[in-house]
Tab-separated table of C-alpha atoms (C1' of nucleotides) in Angstrom:
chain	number	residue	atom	x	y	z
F	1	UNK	CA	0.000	0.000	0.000
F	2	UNK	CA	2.128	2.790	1.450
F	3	UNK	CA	6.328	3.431	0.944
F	4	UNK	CA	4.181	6.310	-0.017
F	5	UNK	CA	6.251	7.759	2.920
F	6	UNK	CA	9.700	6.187	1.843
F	7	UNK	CA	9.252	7.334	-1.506
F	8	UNK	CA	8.512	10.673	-1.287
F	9	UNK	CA	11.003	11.486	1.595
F	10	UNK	CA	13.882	9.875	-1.021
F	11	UNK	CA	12.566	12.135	-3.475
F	12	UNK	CA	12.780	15.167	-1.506
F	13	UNK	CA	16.111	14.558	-0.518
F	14	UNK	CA	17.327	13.878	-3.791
F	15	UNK	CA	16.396	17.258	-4.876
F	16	UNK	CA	17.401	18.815	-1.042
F	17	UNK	CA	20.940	17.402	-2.391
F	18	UNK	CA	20.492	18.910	-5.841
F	19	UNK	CA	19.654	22.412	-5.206
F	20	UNK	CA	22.638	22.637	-2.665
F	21	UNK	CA	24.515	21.152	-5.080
F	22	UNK	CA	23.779	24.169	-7.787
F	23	UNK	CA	23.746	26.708	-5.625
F	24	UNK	CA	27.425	25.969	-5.012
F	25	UNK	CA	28.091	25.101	-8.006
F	26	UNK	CA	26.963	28.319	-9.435
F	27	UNK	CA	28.489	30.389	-6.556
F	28	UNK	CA	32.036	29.165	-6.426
F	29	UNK	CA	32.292	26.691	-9.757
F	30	UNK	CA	31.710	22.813	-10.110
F	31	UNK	CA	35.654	22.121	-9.406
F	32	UNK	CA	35.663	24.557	-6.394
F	33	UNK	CA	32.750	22.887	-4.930
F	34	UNK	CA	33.590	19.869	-2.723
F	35	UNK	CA	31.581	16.886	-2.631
F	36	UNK	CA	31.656	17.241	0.935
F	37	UNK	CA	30.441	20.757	1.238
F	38	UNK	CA	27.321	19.789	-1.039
F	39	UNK	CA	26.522	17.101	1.677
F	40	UNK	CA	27.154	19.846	4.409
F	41	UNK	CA	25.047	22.102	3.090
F	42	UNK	CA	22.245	19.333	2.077
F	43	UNK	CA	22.660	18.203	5.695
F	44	UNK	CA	23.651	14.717	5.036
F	45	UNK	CA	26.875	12.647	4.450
F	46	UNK	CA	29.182	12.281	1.783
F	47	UNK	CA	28.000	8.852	1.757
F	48	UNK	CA	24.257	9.722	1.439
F	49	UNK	CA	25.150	11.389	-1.718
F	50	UNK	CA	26.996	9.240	-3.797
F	51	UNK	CA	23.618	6.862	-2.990
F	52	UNK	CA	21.322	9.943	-4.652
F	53	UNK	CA	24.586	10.420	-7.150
F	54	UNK	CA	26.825	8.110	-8.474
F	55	UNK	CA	29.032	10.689	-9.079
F	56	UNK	CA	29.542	14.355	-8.553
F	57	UNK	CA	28.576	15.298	-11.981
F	58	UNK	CA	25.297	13.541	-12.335
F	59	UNK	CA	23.920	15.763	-10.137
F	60	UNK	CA	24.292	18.627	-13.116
F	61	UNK	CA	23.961	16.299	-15.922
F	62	UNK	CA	20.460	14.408	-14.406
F	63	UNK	CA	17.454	15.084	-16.714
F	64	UNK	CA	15.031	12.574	-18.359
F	65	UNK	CA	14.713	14.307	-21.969
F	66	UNK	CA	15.687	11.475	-23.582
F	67	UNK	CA	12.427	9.447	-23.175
F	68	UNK	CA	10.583	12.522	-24.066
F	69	UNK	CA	12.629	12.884	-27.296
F	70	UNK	CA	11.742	9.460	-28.376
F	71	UNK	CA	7.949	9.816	-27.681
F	72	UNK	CA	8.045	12.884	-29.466
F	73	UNK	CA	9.891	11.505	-33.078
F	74	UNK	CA	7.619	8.105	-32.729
F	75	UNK	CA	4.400	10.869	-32.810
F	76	UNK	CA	5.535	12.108	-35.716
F	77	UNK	CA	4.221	10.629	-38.978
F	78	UNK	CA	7.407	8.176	-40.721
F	79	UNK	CA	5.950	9.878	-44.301
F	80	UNK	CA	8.631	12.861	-43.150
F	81	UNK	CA	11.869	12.872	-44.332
F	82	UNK	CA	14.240	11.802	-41.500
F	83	UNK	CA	15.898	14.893	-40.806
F	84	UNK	CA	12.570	17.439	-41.150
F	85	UNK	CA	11.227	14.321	-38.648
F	86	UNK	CA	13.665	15.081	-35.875
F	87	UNK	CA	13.494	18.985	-36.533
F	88	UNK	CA	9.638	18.670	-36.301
F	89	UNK	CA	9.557	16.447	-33.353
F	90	UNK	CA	12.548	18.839	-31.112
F	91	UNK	CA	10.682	22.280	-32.092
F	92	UNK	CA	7.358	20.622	-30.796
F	93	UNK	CA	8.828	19.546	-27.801
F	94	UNK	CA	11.141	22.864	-26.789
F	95	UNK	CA	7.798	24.931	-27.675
F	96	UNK	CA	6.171	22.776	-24.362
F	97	UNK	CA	8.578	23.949	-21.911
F	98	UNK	CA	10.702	26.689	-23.321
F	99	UNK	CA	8.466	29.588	-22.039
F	100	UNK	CA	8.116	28.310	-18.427
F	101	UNK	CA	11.944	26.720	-18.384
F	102	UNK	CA	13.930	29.029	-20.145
F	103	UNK	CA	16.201	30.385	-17.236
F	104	UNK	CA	16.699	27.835	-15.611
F	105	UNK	CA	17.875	26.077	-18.866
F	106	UNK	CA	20.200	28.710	-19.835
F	107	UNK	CA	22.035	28.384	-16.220
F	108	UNK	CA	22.157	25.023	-16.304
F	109	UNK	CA	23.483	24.800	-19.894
F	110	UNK	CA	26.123	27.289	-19.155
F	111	UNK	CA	27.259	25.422	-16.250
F	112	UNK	CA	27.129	22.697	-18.103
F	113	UNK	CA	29.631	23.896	-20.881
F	114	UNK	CA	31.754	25.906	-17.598
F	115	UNK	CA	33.904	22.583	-16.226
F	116	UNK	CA	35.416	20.036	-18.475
F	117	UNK	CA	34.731	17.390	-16.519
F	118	UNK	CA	30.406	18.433	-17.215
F	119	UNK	CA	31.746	19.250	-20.953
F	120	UNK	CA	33.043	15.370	-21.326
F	121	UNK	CA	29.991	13.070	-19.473
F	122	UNK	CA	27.715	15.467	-21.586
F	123	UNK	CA	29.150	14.343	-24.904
F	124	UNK	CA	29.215	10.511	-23.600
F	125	UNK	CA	25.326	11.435	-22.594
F	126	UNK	CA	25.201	12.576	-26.088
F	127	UNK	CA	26.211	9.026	-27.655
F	128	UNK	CA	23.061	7.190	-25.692
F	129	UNK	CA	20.888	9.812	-27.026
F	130	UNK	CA	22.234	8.970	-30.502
F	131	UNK	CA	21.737	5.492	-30.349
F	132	UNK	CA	18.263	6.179	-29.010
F	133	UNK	CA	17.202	8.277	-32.191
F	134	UNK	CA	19.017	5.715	-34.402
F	135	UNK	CA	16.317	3.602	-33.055
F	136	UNK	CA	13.613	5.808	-33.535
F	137	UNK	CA	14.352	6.345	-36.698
F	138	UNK	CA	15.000	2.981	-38.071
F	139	UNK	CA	11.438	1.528	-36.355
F	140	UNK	CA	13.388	-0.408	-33.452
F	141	UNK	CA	13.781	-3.133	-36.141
F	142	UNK	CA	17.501	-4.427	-35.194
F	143	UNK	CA	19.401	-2.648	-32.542
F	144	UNK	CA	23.298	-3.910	-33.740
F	145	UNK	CA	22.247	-3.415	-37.646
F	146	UNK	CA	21.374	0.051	-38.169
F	147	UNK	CA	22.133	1.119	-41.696
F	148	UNK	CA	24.829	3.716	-41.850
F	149	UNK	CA	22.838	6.453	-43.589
F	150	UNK	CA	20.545	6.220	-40.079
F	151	UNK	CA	23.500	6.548	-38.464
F	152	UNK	CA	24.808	9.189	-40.236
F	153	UNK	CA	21.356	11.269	-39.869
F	154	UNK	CA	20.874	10.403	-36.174
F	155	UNK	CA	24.658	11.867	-35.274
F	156	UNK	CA	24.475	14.894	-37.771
F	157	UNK	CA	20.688	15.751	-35.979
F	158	UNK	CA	22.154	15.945	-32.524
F	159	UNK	CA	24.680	17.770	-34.052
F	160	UNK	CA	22.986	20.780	-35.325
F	161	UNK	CA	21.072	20.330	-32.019
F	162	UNK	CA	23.975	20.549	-29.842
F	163	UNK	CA	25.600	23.293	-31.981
F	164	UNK	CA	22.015	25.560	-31.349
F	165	UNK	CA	22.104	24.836	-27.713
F	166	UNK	CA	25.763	26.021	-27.308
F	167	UNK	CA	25.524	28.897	-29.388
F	168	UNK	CA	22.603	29.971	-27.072
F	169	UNK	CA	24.640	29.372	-24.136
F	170	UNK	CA	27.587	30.928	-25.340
F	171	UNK	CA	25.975	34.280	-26.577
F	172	UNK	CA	24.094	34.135	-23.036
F	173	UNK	CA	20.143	33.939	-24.534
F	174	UNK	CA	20.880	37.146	-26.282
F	175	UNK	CA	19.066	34.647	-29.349
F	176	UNK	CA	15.559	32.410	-28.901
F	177	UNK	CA	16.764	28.675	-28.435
F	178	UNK	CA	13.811	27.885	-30.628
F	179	UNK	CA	14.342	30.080	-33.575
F	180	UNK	CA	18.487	29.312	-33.619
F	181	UNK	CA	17.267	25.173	-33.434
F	182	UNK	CA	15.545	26.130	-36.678
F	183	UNK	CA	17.816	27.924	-37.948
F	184	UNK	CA	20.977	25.340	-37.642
F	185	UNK	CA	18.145	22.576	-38.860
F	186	UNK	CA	17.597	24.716	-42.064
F	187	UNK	CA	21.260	25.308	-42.550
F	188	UNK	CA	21.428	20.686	-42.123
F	189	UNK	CA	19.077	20.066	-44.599
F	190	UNK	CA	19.963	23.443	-47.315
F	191	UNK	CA	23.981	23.694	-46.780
F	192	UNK	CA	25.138	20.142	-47.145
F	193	UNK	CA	25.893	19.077	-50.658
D	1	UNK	CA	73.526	24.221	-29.896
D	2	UNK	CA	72.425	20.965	-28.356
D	3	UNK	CA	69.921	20.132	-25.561
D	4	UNK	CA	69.888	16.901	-28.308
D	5	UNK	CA	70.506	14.749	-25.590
D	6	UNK	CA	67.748	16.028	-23.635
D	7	UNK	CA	65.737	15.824	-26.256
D	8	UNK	CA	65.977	12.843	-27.293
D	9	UNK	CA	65.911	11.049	-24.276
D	10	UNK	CA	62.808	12.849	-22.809
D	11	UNK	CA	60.952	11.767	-26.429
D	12	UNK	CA	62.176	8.225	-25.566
D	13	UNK	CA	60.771	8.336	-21.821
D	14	UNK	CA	57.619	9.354	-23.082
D	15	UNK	CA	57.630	6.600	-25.671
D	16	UNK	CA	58.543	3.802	-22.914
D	17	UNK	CA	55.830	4.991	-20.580
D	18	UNK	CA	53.134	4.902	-23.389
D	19	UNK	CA	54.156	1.554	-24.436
D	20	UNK	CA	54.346	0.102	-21.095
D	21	UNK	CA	50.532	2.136	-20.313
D	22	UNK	CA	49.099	0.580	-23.477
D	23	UNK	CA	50.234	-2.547	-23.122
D	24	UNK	CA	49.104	-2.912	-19.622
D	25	UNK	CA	45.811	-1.460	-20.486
D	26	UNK	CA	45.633	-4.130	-23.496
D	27	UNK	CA	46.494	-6.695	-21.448
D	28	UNK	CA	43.959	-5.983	-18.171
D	29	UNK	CA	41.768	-3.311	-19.208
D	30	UNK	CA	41.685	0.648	-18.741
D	31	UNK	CA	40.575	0.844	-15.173
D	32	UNK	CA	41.912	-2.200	-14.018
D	33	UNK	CA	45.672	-0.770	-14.252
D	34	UNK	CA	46.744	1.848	-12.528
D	35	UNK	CA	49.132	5.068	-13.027
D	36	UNK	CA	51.584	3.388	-10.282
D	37	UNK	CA	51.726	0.041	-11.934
D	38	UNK	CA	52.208	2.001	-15.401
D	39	UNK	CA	54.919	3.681	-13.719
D	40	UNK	CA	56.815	1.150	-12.206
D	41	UNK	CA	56.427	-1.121	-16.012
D	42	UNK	CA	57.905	1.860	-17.310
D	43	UNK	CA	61.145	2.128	-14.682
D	44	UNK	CA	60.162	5.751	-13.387
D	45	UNK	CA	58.043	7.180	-10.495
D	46	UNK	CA	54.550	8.336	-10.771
D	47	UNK	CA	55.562	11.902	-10.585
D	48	UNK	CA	57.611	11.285	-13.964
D	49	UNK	CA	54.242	9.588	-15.378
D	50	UNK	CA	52.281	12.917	-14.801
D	51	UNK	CA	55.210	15.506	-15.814
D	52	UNK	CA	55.604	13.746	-19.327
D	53	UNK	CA	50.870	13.090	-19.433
D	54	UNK	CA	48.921	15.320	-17.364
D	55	UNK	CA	45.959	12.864	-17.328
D	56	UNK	CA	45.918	9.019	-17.449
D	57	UNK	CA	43.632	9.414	-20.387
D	58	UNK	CA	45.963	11.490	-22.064
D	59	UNK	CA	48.725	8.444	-22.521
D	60	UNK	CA	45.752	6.950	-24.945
D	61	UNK	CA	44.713	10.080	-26.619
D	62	UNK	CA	47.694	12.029	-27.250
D	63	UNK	CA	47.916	12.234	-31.296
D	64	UNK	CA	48.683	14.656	-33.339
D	65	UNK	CA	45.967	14.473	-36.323
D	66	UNK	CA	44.408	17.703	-35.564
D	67	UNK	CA	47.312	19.921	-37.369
D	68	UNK	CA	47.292	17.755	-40.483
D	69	UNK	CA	43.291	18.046	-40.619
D	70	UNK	CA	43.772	21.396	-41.167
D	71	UNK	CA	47.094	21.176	-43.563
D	72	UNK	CA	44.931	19.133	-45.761
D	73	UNK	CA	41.604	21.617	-45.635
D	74	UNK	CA	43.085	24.047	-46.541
D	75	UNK	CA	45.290	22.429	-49.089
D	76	UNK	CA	41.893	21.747	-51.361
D	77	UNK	CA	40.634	24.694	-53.180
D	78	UNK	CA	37.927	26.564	-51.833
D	79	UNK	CA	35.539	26.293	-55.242
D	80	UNK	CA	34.606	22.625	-53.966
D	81	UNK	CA	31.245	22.612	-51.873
D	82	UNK	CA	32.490	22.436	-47.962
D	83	UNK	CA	31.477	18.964	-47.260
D	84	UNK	CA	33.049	17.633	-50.579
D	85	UNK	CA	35.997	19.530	-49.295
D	86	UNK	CA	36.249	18.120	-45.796
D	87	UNK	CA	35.719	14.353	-47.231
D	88	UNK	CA	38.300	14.963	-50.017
D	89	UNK	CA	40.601	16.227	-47.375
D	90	UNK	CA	40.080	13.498	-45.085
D	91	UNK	CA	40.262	11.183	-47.469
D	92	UNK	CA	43.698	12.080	-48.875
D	93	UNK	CA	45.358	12.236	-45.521
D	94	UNK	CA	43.306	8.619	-44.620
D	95	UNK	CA	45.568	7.345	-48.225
D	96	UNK	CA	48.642	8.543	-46.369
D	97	UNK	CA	48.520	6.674	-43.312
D	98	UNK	CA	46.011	3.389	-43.629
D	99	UNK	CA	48.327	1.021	-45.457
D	100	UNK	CA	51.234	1.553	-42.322
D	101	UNK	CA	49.018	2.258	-39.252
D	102	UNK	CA	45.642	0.317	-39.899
D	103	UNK	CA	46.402	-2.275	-37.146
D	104	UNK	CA	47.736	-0.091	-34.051
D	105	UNK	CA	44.752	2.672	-35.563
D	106	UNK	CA	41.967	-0.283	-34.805
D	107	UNK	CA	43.721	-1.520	-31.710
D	108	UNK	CA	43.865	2.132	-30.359
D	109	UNK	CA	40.257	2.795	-31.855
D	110	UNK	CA	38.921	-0.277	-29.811
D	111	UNK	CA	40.661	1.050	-26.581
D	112	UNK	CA	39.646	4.099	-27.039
D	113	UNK	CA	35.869	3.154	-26.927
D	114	UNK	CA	35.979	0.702	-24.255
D	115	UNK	CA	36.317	2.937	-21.223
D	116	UNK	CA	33.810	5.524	-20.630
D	117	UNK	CA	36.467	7.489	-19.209
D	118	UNK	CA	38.312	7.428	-22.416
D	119	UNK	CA	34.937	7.956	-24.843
D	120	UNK	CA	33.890	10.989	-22.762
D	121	UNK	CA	37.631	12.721	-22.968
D	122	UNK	CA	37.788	11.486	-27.014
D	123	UNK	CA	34.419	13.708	-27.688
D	124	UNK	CA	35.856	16.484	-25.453
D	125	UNK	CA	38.591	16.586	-27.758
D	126	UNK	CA	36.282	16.530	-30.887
D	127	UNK	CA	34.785	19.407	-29.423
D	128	UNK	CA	38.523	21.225	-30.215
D	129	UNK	CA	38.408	19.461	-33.453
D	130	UNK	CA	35.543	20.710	-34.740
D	131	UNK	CA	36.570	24.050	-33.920
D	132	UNK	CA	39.257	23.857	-35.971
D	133	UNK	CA	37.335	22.480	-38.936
D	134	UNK	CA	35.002	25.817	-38.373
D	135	UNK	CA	37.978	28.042	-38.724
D	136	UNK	CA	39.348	26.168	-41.866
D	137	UNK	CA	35.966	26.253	-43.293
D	138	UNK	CA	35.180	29.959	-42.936
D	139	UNK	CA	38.968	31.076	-44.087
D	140	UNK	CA	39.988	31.737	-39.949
D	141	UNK	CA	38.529	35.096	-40.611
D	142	UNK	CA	37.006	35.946	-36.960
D	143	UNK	CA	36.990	33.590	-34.246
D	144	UNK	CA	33.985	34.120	-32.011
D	145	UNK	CA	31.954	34.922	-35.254
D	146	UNK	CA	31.616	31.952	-37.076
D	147	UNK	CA	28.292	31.300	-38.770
D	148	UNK	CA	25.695	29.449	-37.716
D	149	UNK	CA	25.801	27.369	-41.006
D	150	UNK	CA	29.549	26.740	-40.925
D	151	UNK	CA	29.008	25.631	-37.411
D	152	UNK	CA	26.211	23.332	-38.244
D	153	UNK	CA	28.177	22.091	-41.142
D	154	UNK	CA	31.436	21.403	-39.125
D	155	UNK	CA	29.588	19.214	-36.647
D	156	UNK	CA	27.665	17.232	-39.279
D	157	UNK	CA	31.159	16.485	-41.180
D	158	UNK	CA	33.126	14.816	-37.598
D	159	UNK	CA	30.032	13.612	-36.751
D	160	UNK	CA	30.243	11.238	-40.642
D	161	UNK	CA	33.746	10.638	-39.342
D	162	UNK	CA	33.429	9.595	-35.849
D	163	UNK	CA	30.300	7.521	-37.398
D	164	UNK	CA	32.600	5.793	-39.578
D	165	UNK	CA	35.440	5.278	-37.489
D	166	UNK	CA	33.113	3.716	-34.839
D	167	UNK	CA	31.366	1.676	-36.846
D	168	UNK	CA	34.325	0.319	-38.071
D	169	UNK	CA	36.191	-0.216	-34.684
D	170	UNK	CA	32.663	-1.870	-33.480
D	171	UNK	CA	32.983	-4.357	-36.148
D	172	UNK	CA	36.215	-5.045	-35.587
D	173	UNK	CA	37.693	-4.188	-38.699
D	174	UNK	CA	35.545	-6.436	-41.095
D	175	UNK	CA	35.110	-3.513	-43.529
D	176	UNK	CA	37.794	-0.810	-44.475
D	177	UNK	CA	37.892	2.606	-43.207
D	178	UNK	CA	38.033	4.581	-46.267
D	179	UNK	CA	35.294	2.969	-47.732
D	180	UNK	CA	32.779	3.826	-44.699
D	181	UNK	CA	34.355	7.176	-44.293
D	182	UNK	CA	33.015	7.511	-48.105
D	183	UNK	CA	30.153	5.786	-47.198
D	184	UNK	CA	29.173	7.985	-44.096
D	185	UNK	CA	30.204	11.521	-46.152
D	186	UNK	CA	28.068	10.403	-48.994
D	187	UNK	CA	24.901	9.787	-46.416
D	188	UNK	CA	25.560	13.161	-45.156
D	189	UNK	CA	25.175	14.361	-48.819
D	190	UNK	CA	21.889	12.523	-50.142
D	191	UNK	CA	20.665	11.580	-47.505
D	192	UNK	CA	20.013	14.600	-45.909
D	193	UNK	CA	16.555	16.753	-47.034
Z	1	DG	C1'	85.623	22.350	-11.564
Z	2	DC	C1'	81.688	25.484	-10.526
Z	3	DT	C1'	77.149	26.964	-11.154
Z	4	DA	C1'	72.705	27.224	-13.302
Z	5	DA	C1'	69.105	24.571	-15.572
Z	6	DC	C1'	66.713	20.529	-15.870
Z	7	DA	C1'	65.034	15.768	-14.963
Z	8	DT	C1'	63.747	12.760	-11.452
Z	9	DG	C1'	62.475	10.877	-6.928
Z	10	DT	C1'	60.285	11.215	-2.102
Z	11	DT	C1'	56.854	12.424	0.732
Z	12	DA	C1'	52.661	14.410	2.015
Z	13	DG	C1'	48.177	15.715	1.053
Z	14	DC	C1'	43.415	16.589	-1.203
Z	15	DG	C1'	39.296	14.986	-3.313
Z	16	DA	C1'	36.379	11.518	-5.645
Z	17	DA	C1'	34.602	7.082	-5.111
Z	18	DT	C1'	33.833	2.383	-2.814
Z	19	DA	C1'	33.286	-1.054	0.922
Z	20	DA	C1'	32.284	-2.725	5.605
Z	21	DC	C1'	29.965	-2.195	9.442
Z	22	DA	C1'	26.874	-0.042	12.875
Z	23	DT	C1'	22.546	2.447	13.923
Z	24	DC	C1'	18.040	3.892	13.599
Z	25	DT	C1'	13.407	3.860	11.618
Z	26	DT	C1'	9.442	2.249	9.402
Z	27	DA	C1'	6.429	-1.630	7.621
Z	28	DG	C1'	3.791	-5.381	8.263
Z	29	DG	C1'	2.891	-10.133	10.078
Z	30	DG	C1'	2.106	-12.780	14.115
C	1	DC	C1'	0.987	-4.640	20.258
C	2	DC	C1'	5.404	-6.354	19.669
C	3	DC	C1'	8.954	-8.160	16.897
C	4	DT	C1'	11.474	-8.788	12.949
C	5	DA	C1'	12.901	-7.703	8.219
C	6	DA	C1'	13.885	-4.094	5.048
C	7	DG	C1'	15.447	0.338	4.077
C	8	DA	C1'	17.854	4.764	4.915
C	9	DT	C1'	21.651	6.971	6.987
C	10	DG	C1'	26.075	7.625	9.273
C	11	DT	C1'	31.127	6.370	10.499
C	12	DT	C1'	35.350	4.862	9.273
C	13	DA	C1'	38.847	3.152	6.363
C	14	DT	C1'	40.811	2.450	1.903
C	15	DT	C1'	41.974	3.002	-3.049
C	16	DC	C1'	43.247	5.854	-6.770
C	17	DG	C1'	43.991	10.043	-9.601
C	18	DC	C1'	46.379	14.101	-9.147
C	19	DT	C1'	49.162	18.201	-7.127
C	20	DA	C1'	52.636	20.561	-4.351
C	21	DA	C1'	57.008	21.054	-1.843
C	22	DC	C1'	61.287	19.865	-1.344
C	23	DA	C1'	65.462	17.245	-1.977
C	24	DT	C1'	68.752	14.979	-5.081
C	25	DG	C1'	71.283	13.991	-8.972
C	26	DT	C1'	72.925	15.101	-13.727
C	27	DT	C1'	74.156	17.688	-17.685
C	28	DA	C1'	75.760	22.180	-19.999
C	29	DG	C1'	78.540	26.019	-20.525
C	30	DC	C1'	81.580	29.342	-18.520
DNA sequence: GCTAACATGTTAGCGAATAACATCTTAGGG
DNA sequence: CCCTAAGATGTTATTCGCTAACATGTTAGC
């Protein structure tokens, strides 16, 4: 019936944990910030947070937009071409939480792209979300024998995705995320001969 | 007139202590072995290890590909198309070195993605790579200014080669790397609307 | 041969991450 | 209602990557 109670006390820690943990962050920089001040200042032990956080960067690098990503390319209908498919499906999905998320994006993006230690797990996030849209785009027919042109698409996608997001980042939101996704989409499908 | 001595014995440290790392990590794994057992293998302390590669990672990683890259870029005339370009230029330098290295490339390929530790520092480095490619695509007029296009474009081009060069490492060498290299630049090409 | 520059070793220490063990609390059956 | 099993947390110790400080030895050029 009820670790109702469990439950929701491990989720309120686990966030307890991850606010400290980007308030420091933000404050004094990710290396500055010791493992065991973020437990300090969560009120717990270093112990207690390695068992939220298997390591110091996942507590930065945690979000679940991968799942979302996938729902949102299977939705689309496979008449698309491949790459106007992915475009369609990321533009749809920024639009539903771009107005109400778009600060706290922005920091965490540029703290994401401040420590080279964030810089590196991102990109190896980056390869599990490319295998992901690989299968998405193939139909989830084989998952070792993905023809290379899927490949191909799937990496050069999260490319001009990645490139849109950094450029945002790096020119501090002067730009709309949505309208420089669009425009590094157009550039994929128009400059590339 | 001649600090040849030093020279040339510091190049051959460095040489022993990469041997004896990749042979150890060959032999038991990345993780598994340890900067003090790569060390003592090599005959020095683990102080020497770090002056001659600031990072364990960087005993696998250290090449040198990123100045010829741009040697052969901008060694193609600018009329071709800037994808065209890119493959041509990779390519031609691929020709140069394939017959001689294509073992030790796969067996360093292979290491290279089978510690996450390793993967997440290679796409860091790709990160440094791709600027690069921006610069040589745009004619290294202004650094922070690079268009979004040529951005978009230099991402999509490593992103055929680091295709290619996985797919071939995760096959284990069944097909040749110049041909998926062509394959992979000619899906970014066609297949791409 | 003397001195300055450089390469190396020794030792100590920090921080991330893991393991072993103890403690305390809640859940649920008797 | 109590008692036990499961789960959450803390304490302590240890490993490993990495840095700093200092000492030692070795080569180069006057």
């Amino acid at each position: 019936m009820a670790d109702d109670w469990r439950a929701r006390k491990r989720v309120r820690t686990r966030r307890t944990i991850q606010e400290a943990a980007l308030r420091l962050f933000l404050d004094h920089g990710y290396d500055q910030t010791t493992v065991a001040q973020i437990a300090e200042a969560a009120g717990v032990s270093h112990m207690t947070f390695f068992r939220y956080f298997p390591t110091k960067e996942d507590v930065v690098l945690d979000d679940d937009y991968d799942p979302m990503i996938e729902e949102l390319i299977r939705a689309r209908p496979a008449t698309e071409p491949p790459v106007q498919r992915v475009q369609n499906a990321i533009a749809h999905g920024i639009a539903l939480v771009y107005a109400a998320d778009r600060e706290a994006m922005l920091t965490r993006t540029r703290l994401l792209l401040s420590a080279p230690a964030l810089r590196a797990r991102m990109w190896e996030n980056q390869a599990v979300t490319q295998q992901l849209l690989e299968r998405a785009l193939c139909g989830a027919d084989d998952p070792a024998r993905v023809p290379m042109a899927t490949r191909v698409t799937a990496a050069a996608c999260l490319a001009a995705l990645t490139t849109a997001i950094t450029t945002w980042a790096e020119e501090d939101g002067r730009a709309e995320l949505p309208a420089l996704i669009d425009e590094a989409f157009t550039a994929l499908r128009t400059e590339l001969r």
